Short mmCIF file of C-alpha atoms and ligand atoms in Angstrom, two decimals:
data_model
loop_
_atom_site.label_atom_id
_atom_site.label_comp_id
_atom_site.label_asym_id
_atom_site.label_seq_id
_atom_site.Cartn_x
_atom_site.Cartn_y
_atom_site.Cartn_z
CA MET A 4 4.39 45.68 35.30
CA MET A 5 3.89 47.87 38.35
CA GLN A 6 1.28 46.34 40.55
CA ASP A 7 -0.66 49.56 40.69
CA THR A 8 -1.05 50.08 36.99
CA LEU A 9 -4.52 49.56 35.55
CA LEU A 10 -3.78 50.30 31.91
CA LYS A 11 -0.41 50.32 30.25
CA VAL A 12 -0.03 51.26 26.60
CA GLU A 13 3.39 50.45 25.19
CA GLY A 14 4.83 51.24 21.77
CA LEU A 15 1.35 51.51 20.26
CA LYS A 16 1.22 52.18 16.53
CA THR A 17 -2.08 52.28 14.68
CA TYR A 18 -1.77 52.85 10.95
CA PHE A 19 -4.30 53.18 8.14
CA TYR A 20 -3.25 51.66 4.83
CA LEU A 21 -4.84 53.89 2.22
CA ASP A 22 -5.75 52.99 -1.38
CA ASP A 23 -3.08 55.16 -2.93
CA LYS A 24 -0.38 53.25 -0.99
CA LYS A 25 -0.07 56.08 1.49
CA ILE A 26 0.13 55.12 5.14
CA SER A 27 -1.70 57.28 7.65
CA LYS A 28 0.23 57.01 10.91
CA ALA A 29 -2.65 58.08 13.13
CA VAL A 30 -1.00 56.78 16.31
CA ASP A 31 2.72 56.45 15.98
CA GLY A 32 4.44 54.96 19.00
CA ILE A 33 2.77 56.05 22.21
CA ASN A 34 3.48 54.94 25.78
CA PHE A 35 1.49 55.76 28.88
CA SER A 36 -0.16 54.21 31.87
CA ILE A 37 -3.17 54.94 34.04
CA ASN A 38 -3.47 53.97 37.69
CA PRO A 39 -6.74 52.91 39.31
CA GLY A 40 -8.99 55.88 40.08
CA GLU A 41 -6.77 58.36 38.21
CA THR A 42 -8.11 60.86 35.66
CA VAL A 43 -5.71 61.32 32.78
CA ALA A 44 -6.45 63.81 30.04
CA LEU A 45 -5.36 63.42 26.44
CA VAL A 46 -5.37 66.80 24.71
CA GLY A 47 -4.52 68.08 21.27
CA GLU A 48 -6.07 69.71 18.25
CA SER A 49 -8.37 67.85 15.92
CA GLY A 50 -6.50 65.26 13.87
CA SER A 51 -3.73 64.62 16.40
CA GLY A 52 -4.70 60.99 17.03
CA LYS A 53 -6.76 61.13 20.23
CA SER A 54 -9.78 59.17 19.04
CA ILE A 55 -7.68 56.56 17.29
CA THR A 56 -5.81 56.08 20.58
CA SER A 57 -9.07 55.39 22.42
CA LEU A 58 -10.43 53.13 19.68
CA SER A 59 -7.12 51.23 19.72
CA ILE A 60 -7.45 50.62 23.46
CA MET A 61 -10.98 49.32 22.87
CA GLN A 62 -9.82 47.17 19.92
CA LEU A 63 -12.30 48.96 17.65
CA ILE A 64 -9.96 49.66 14.75
CA ASN A 65 -11.33 48.46 11.43
CA LYS A 66 -9.86 48.14 7.96
CA PRO A 67 -7.98 49.82 6.41
CA GLY A 68 -6.69 50.52 9.91
CA LYS A 69 -4.62 48.13 11.97
CA ILE A 70 -2.71 48.05 15.23
CA LYS A 71 0.69 47.58 13.69
CA GLU A 72 2.74 47.29 16.86
CA GLY A 73 2.57 47.55 20.60
CA SER A 74 0.53 46.33 23.51
CA VAL A 75 -2.41 47.52 25.58
CA THR A 76 -2.11 45.81 28.95
CA PHE A 77 -5.24 46.03 31.07
CA ASN A 78 -5.36 44.21 34.39
CA GLY A 79 -2.30 42.23 33.32
CA GLU A 80 -3.76 41.10 30.00
CA ASP A 81 -2.74 42.31 26.52
CA LEU A 82 -6.01 43.39 24.87
CA VAL A 83 -4.39 43.38 21.41
CA LYS A 84 -4.05 39.60 21.68
CA LEU A 85 -7.63 38.88 22.77
CA SER A 86 -10.17 37.31 20.43
CA ASP A 87 -13.21 39.37 19.42
CA LYS A 88 -15.32 37.34 21.80
CA GLN A 89 -12.97 37.88 24.75
CA MET A 90 -12.71 41.57 23.95
CA ALA A 91 -16.51 41.92 23.78
CA LYS A 92 -16.56 40.85 27.44
CA VAL A 93 -14.06 43.52 28.41
CA ARG A 94 -15.97 46.25 26.56
CA GLY A 95 -18.87 47.60 28.53
CA ASN A 96 -17.79 45.57 31.54
CA ASP A 97 -14.25 46.43 32.65
CA ILE A 98 -13.83 49.29 30.21
CA ALA A 99 -16.70 51.57 29.18
CA MET A 100 -16.67 54.37 26.66
CA ILE A 101 -18.71 57.49 26.07
CA PHE A 102 -18.56 59.49 22.88
CA GLN A 103 -19.06 63.04 21.73
CA GLU A 104 -22.43 62.37 20.14
CA PRO A 105 -24.50 60.03 22.31
CA MET A 106 -27.08 59.61 19.55
CA THR A 107 -24.60 57.48 17.60
CA ALA A 108 -24.03 55.19 20.58
CA LEU A 109 -27.66 54.93 21.68
CA ASN A 110 -29.95 52.70 19.68
CA PRO A 111 -32.92 54.79 18.46
CA VAL A 112 -35.37 51.88 18.39
CA PHE A 113 -34.93 50.78 22.02
CA THR A 114 -36.02 52.61 25.15
CA ILE A 115 -33.41 54.08 27.48
CA GLY A 116 -34.44 51.49 30.08
CA ASN A 117 -33.92 48.61 27.65
CA GLN A 118 -30.46 49.80 26.75
CA ILE A 119 -29.31 49.98 30.36
CA MET A 120 -31.01 46.70 31.21
CA GLU A 121 -29.38 44.95 28.27
CA THR A 122 -25.87 45.64 29.59
CA LEU A 123 -26.88 44.66 33.12
CA MET A 124 -28.45 41.40 32.00
CA LYS A 125 -25.58 40.55 29.67
CA HIS A 126 -22.58 41.53 31.78
CA LYS A 127 -23.90 41.39 35.34
CA LYS A 128 -26.27 38.46 34.74
CA LEU A 129 -29.17 40.24 36.45
CA SER A 130 -32.75 39.10 35.93
CA LYS A 131 -35.08 41.39 34.01
CA ILE A 132 -36.72 42.67 37.18
CA GLN A 133 -33.42 43.25 38.98
CA ALA A 134 -32.04 44.99 35.88
CA GLN A 135 -35.01 47.33 35.68
CA LYS A 136 -34.70 48.24 39.34
CA ARG A 137 -30.99 48.95 38.91
CA ALA A 138 -31.63 50.94 35.70
CA ILE A 139 -33.99 53.23 37.60
CA GLU A 140 -31.44 53.63 40.41
CA LEU A 141 -28.71 54.50 37.93
CA LEU A 142 -30.88 57.00 36.08
CA LYS A 143 -31.71 58.71 39.36
CA MET A 144 -28.02 58.80 40.19
CA VAL A 145 -27.20 60.60 36.94
CA GLY A 146 -29.94 63.17 37.46
CA PHE A 147 -33.24 61.90 36.07
CA PRO A 148 -35.76 62.80 38.78
CA ARG A 149 -38.63 60.83 37.17
CA ALA A 150 -36.51 57.82 36.27
CA GLU A 151 -39.50 55.45 36.42
CA GLU A 152 -40.77 57.23 33.33
CA THR A 153 -37.43 57.82 31.66
CA VAL A 154 -36.85 54.07 31.37
CA LYS A 155 -39.82 53.95 28.99
CA GLU A 156 -38.60 56.81 26.80
CA TYR A 157 -36.67 56.67 23.55
CA PRO A 158 -33.37 58.52 22.93
CA HIS A 159 -34.97 61.10 20.60
CA GLN A 160 -37.29 62.20 23.41
CA LEU A 161 -34.30 63.45 25.43
CA SER A 162 -32.22 66.61 24.99
CA GLY A 163 -28.52 66.30 24.12
CA GLY A 164 -27.46 66.81 27.71
CA MET A 165 -29.95 64.26 29.01
CA ARG A 166 -28.83 61.74 26.39
CA GLN A 167 -25.26 62.15 27.57
CA ARG A 168 -26.49 61.55 31.14
CA ALA A 169 -28.17 58.37 29.93
CA MET A 170 -24.90 57.32 28.25
CA ILE A 171 -23.09 57.84 31.53
CA ALA A 172 -25.67 55.65 33.27
CA ILE A 173 -25.09 52.91 30.68
CA ALA A 174 -21.33 53.29 30.98
CA MET A 175 -21.40 53.08 34.76
CA SER A 176 -23.96 50.27 34.89
CA CYS A 177 -21.28 47.60 34.94
CA ASP A 178 -19.03 49.35 37.40
CA PRO A 179 -16.12 49.69 34.95
CA LYS A 180 -12.55 50.09 36.16
CA LEU A 181 -11.78 52.41 33.27
CA LEU A 182 -14.02 54.93 31.55
CA ILE A 183 -12.86 56.38 28.25
CA ALA A 184 -14.64 59.66 27.50
CA ASP A 185 -13.91 60.98 24.01
CA GLU A 186 -14.90 64.67 23.87
CA PRO A 187 -17.97 63.88 25.96
CA THR A 188 -19.23 67.47 26.06
CA THR A 189 -18.02 68.98 22.80
CA ALA A 190 -21.46 68.77 21.17
CA LEU A 191 -23.25 70.36 24.15
CA ASP A 192 -24.04 73.94 25.21
CA VAL A 193 -21.46 75.50 27.51
CA THR A 194 -23.72 75.49 30.57
CA ILE A 195 -24.62 71.83 30.05
CA GLN A 196 -20.95 70.92 29.48
CA ALA A 197 -19.99 71.78 33.05
CA GLN A 198 -22.95 69.82 34.44
CA ILE A 199 -21.97 66.72 32.50
CA LEU A 200 -18.31 66.99 33.52
CA ASP A 201 -19.32 67.47 37.15
CA LEU A 202 -21.53 64.42 36.89
CA MET A 203 -18.66 62.37 35.45
CA LYS A 204 -16.46 63.50 38.31
CA GLU A 205 -19.11 62.57 40.86
CA MET A 206 -19.64 59.13 39.30
CA LYS A 207 -15.93 58.54 39.04
CA GLU A 208 -15.55 59.24 42.75
CA LYS A 209 -18.52 57.09 43.67
CA PHE A 210 -17.29 54.10 41.66
CA ASN A 211 -13.54 54.80 41.95
CA THR A 212 -13.24 54.55 38.17
CA ALA A 213 -10.13 55.61 36.31
CA VAL A 214 -10.88 58.00 33.46
CA LEU A 215 -9.14 58.69 30.18
CA LEU A 216 -10.60 62.08 29.33
CA ILE A 217 -10.11 63.11 25.72
CA THR A 218 -10.58 66.77 24.95
CA HIS A 219 -9.25 69.61 22.83
CA ASP A 220 -10.06 72.02 25.66
CA LEU A 221 -7.35 72.80 28.21
CA GLY A 222 -9.94 74.50 30.41
CA VAL A 223 -11.57 71.10 30.91
CA VAL A 224 -8.18 69.58 31.72
CA ALA A 225 -7.49 72.16 34.43
CA GLU A 226 -10.76 71.44 36.12
CA TYR A 227 -11.05 67.68 35.92
CA ALA A 228 -7.75 65.84 35.35
CA ASP A 229 -4.86 64.74 37.55
CA ARG A 230 -2.38 64.19 34.78
CA VAL A 231 -2.26 65.32 31.17
CA MET A 232 -0.72 64.11 27.96
CA VAL A 233 -0.46 66.47 25.03
CA MET A 234 -0.71 64.74 21.68
CA TYR A 235 0.54 65.99 18.35
CA GLY A 236 1.01 64.17 15.06
CA GLY A 237 0.18 60.76 16.51
CA GLN A 238 2.65 61.07 19.37
CA ILE A 239 2.78 62.34 22.93
CA VAL A 240 4.81 65.55 23.06
CA GLU A 241 4.37 66.40 26.75
CA ASP A 242 3.30 64.30 29.73
CA THR A 243 3.05 65.70 33.24
CA THR A 244 0.75 66.64 36.10
CA VAL A 245 -1.97 69.17 35.42
CA GLU A 246 -0.43 71.59 37.89
CA ARG A 247 2.97 71.51 36.18
CA LEU A 248 1.45 71.82 32.74
CA PHE A 249 -0.21 75.08 33.71
CA THR A 250 2.61 76.52 35.82
CA ASN A 251 5.58 75.35 33.77
CA PRO A 252 4.59 74.23 30.26
CA LYS A 253 7.62 73.22 28.23
CA HIS A 254 6.75 72.18 24.70
CA PRO A 255 6.18 75.15 22.36
CA TYR A 256 3.00 73.40 21.19
CA THR A 257 1.66 73.22 24.74
CA ILE A 258 2.57 76.87 25.28
CA GLY A 259 0.65 77.74 22.10
CA LEU A 260 -2.39 75.80 23.28
CA LEU A 261 -2.30 77.61 26.62
CA GLU A 262 -2.05 80.98 24.90
CA SER A 263 -5.16 80.23 22.90
CA LEU A 264 -7.21 79.59 26.05
CA PRO A 265 -9.90 82.21 26.62
CA SER A 266 -9.01 84.36 29.58
CA ILE A 267 -11.52 85.66 32.07
CA GLU A 268 -10.33 89.25 31.79
CA LYS A 269 -10.43 89.38 28.02
CA GLU A 270 -13.46 87.19 27.50
CA VAL A 271 -12.35 86.67 23.93
CA ARG A 272 -10.75 83.57 22.61
CA ARG A 273 -7.51 84.41 20.86
CA LEU A 274 -8.22 82.14 17.97
CA GLY A 275 -5.36 80.75 15.98
CA ALA A 276 -2.61 81.45 18.50
CA ILE A 277 -0.76 78.60 16.84
CA LYS A 278 -0.31 79.31 13.15
CA GLY A 279 -1.00 76.61 10.60
CA THR A 280 -2.69 73.26 11.07
CA VAL A 281 -1.90 69.73 12.25
CA PRO A 282 0.01 67.96 9.44
CA PRO A 283 -1.88 65.10 7.75
CA SER A 284 -0.82 61.81 9.30
CA HIS A 285 0.35 60.39 5.96
CA SER A 286 2.95 63.12 5.44
CA PHE A 287 4.61 64.32 8.60
CA PRO A 288 7.58 66.65 8.18
CA THR A 289 11.02 65.10 8.67
CA GLY A 290 12.39 65.96 12.06
CA CYS A 291 10.03 67.37 14.64
CA ARG A 292 6.40 67.07 13.56
CA PHE A 293 5.66 70.51 14.99
CA SER A 294 8.66 72.19 13.31
CA ASP A 295 6.63 73.88 10.54
CA ARG A 296 4.52 75.71 13.11
CA CYS A 297 6.97 76.19 15.95
CA PRO A 298 7.96 79.74 16.94
CA LYS A 299 11.22 78.40 18.41
CA VAL A 300 12.27 76.19 15.52
CA MET A 301 16.02 75.53 15.09
CA ASP A 302 17.84 73.93 12.12
CA LYS A 303 18.14 70.66 13.97
CA CYS A 304 14.36 70.47 14.44
CA ARG A 305 13.82 70.11 10.70
CA GLU A 306 16.27 67.22 10.49
CA ILE A 307 16.14 65.15 13.64
CA HIS A 308 12.98 63.72 15.15
CA PRO A 309 13.10 64.39 18.92
CA GLU A 310 12.51 61.65 21.47
CA LEU A 311 10.23 62.02 24.47
CA ILE A 312 12.65 62.68 27.33
CA PRO A 313 12.23 63.41 31.03
CA THR A 314 13.14 67.02 31.85
CA GLU A 315 12.52 66.38 35.53
CA THR A 316 10.77 63.61 37.43
CA GLY A 317 7.32 63.15 36.00
CA HIS A 318 7.64 65.78 33.29
CA ASP A 319 8.45 64.37 29.86
CA VAL A 320 8.86 66.50 26.74
CA ARG A 321 9.55 65.73 23.09
CA CYS A 322 11.54 68.80 22.09
CA HIS A 323 15.18 69.56 21.19
CA LEU A 324 15.12 72.67 23.39
CA TYR A 325 15.35 70.48 26.47
CA GLU A 326 18.11 68.06 25.53
P1 ADP B 404 -8.48 63.38 16.87
O1 ADP B 404 -9.41 62.50 17.61
O2 ADP B 404 -7.30 63.80 17.69
O3 ADP B 404 -9.16 64.55 16.26
P2 ADP B 404 -8.18 61.09 15.16
O4 ADP B 404 -7.61 60.12 16.15
O5 ADP B 404 -9.59 60.95 14.82
O6 ADP B 404 -7.85 62.57 15.65
O7 ADP B 404 -7.36 61.00 13.81
C1 ADP B 404 -5.96 61.05 13.75
C2 ADP B 404 -5.48 60.91 12.34
O8 ADP B 404 -5.82 59.63 11.84
C3 ADP B 404 -6.05 61.93 11.38
O9 ADP B 404 -4.99 62.52 10.68
C4 ADP B 404 -6.92 61.15 10.46
O10 ADP B 404 -6.82 61.62 9.15
C5 ADP B 404 -6.38 59.73 10.55
N1 ADP B 404 -7.49 58.77 10.43
C6 ADP B 404 -8.46 58.56 11.31
N2 ADP B 404 -9.34 57.64 10.87
C7 ADP B 404 -8.90 57.28 9.65
C8 ADP B 404 -9.38 56.37 8.65
N3 ADP B 404 -10.49 55.64 8.83
N4 ADP B 404 -8.66 56.28 7.51
C9 ADP B 404 -7.55 57.01 7.33
N5 ADP B 404 -7.05 57.88 8.20
C10 ADP B 404 -7.70 58.02 9.36
MG1 MG B 405 -11.46 62.73 18.00
#
């Protein structure tokens, strides 16, 4: 393992074994790594396997799902092999996660202050008084001007954007080395979205946290990530720097995603630039998983499943056009 690598995912397969004997291959052999302090985006349409990737890293896959193969090496340790108890220590301490809908992650019956203090007392072993002081500091840091009062409030008393700020405070409370943010702003108004993403960027810089930023929005990628992985049908189909992805996209799927971005001049989103939908993960087409929707499809694409290959240094593509 390279000394620099914080997280290394190798050959990860997460399958769901359904009642009718079908197997849903939600994540089907992915490899990537994240360096300390780096922001890596994982993009793709709904159903491509982004959330299952993040839940697999966190070891939060439940029946009928299972990590079938592969490893998730974090700080030199394979998380797949840890016991539930060991993993509980890693979660919320070394690795924190924020979700699309903070209401599902926040406990409605405890105050915001209690929820931040709980993590601080459990993972950082602070006393109650120290934890409360730190909770107020953290809330101020994420933009609660009257944090002394916010600690006494309940999640339902906050707006969606403020709840997400509170989630970020909880996530950062233990000074995690990796923050996984799964569509953190999708449920918010557009104006609030940018504020939350800017806040994440600010916190990430302050704490030097690496971020795995999951989004279906390439606009977000352009603004906030260093590197980007495009996911389709449970696999990575393109992996490169953000700059290269926008200046020289290679995979026809990536090109389609870029074409569906709203442009400033037109101000209209060209919806459905890519025809069709993501195939269900229990019945991928033979050959390339994008072949049914690809404008550049060749005979070979329907027969042979392409490998992810480097087209140039640091630009990998899973497409027969580049072999
Ligand atoms: P994304 O986050 O990219 O929208 P997900 O990672 O949530 O996609 O899901 C990827 C695929 O895994 C989907 O095709 C979905 O049907 C399948 N999947 C997710 N959760 C389950 C589950 N509990 N049981 C069966 N299939 C699932
Ligand atoms: Mg998802």
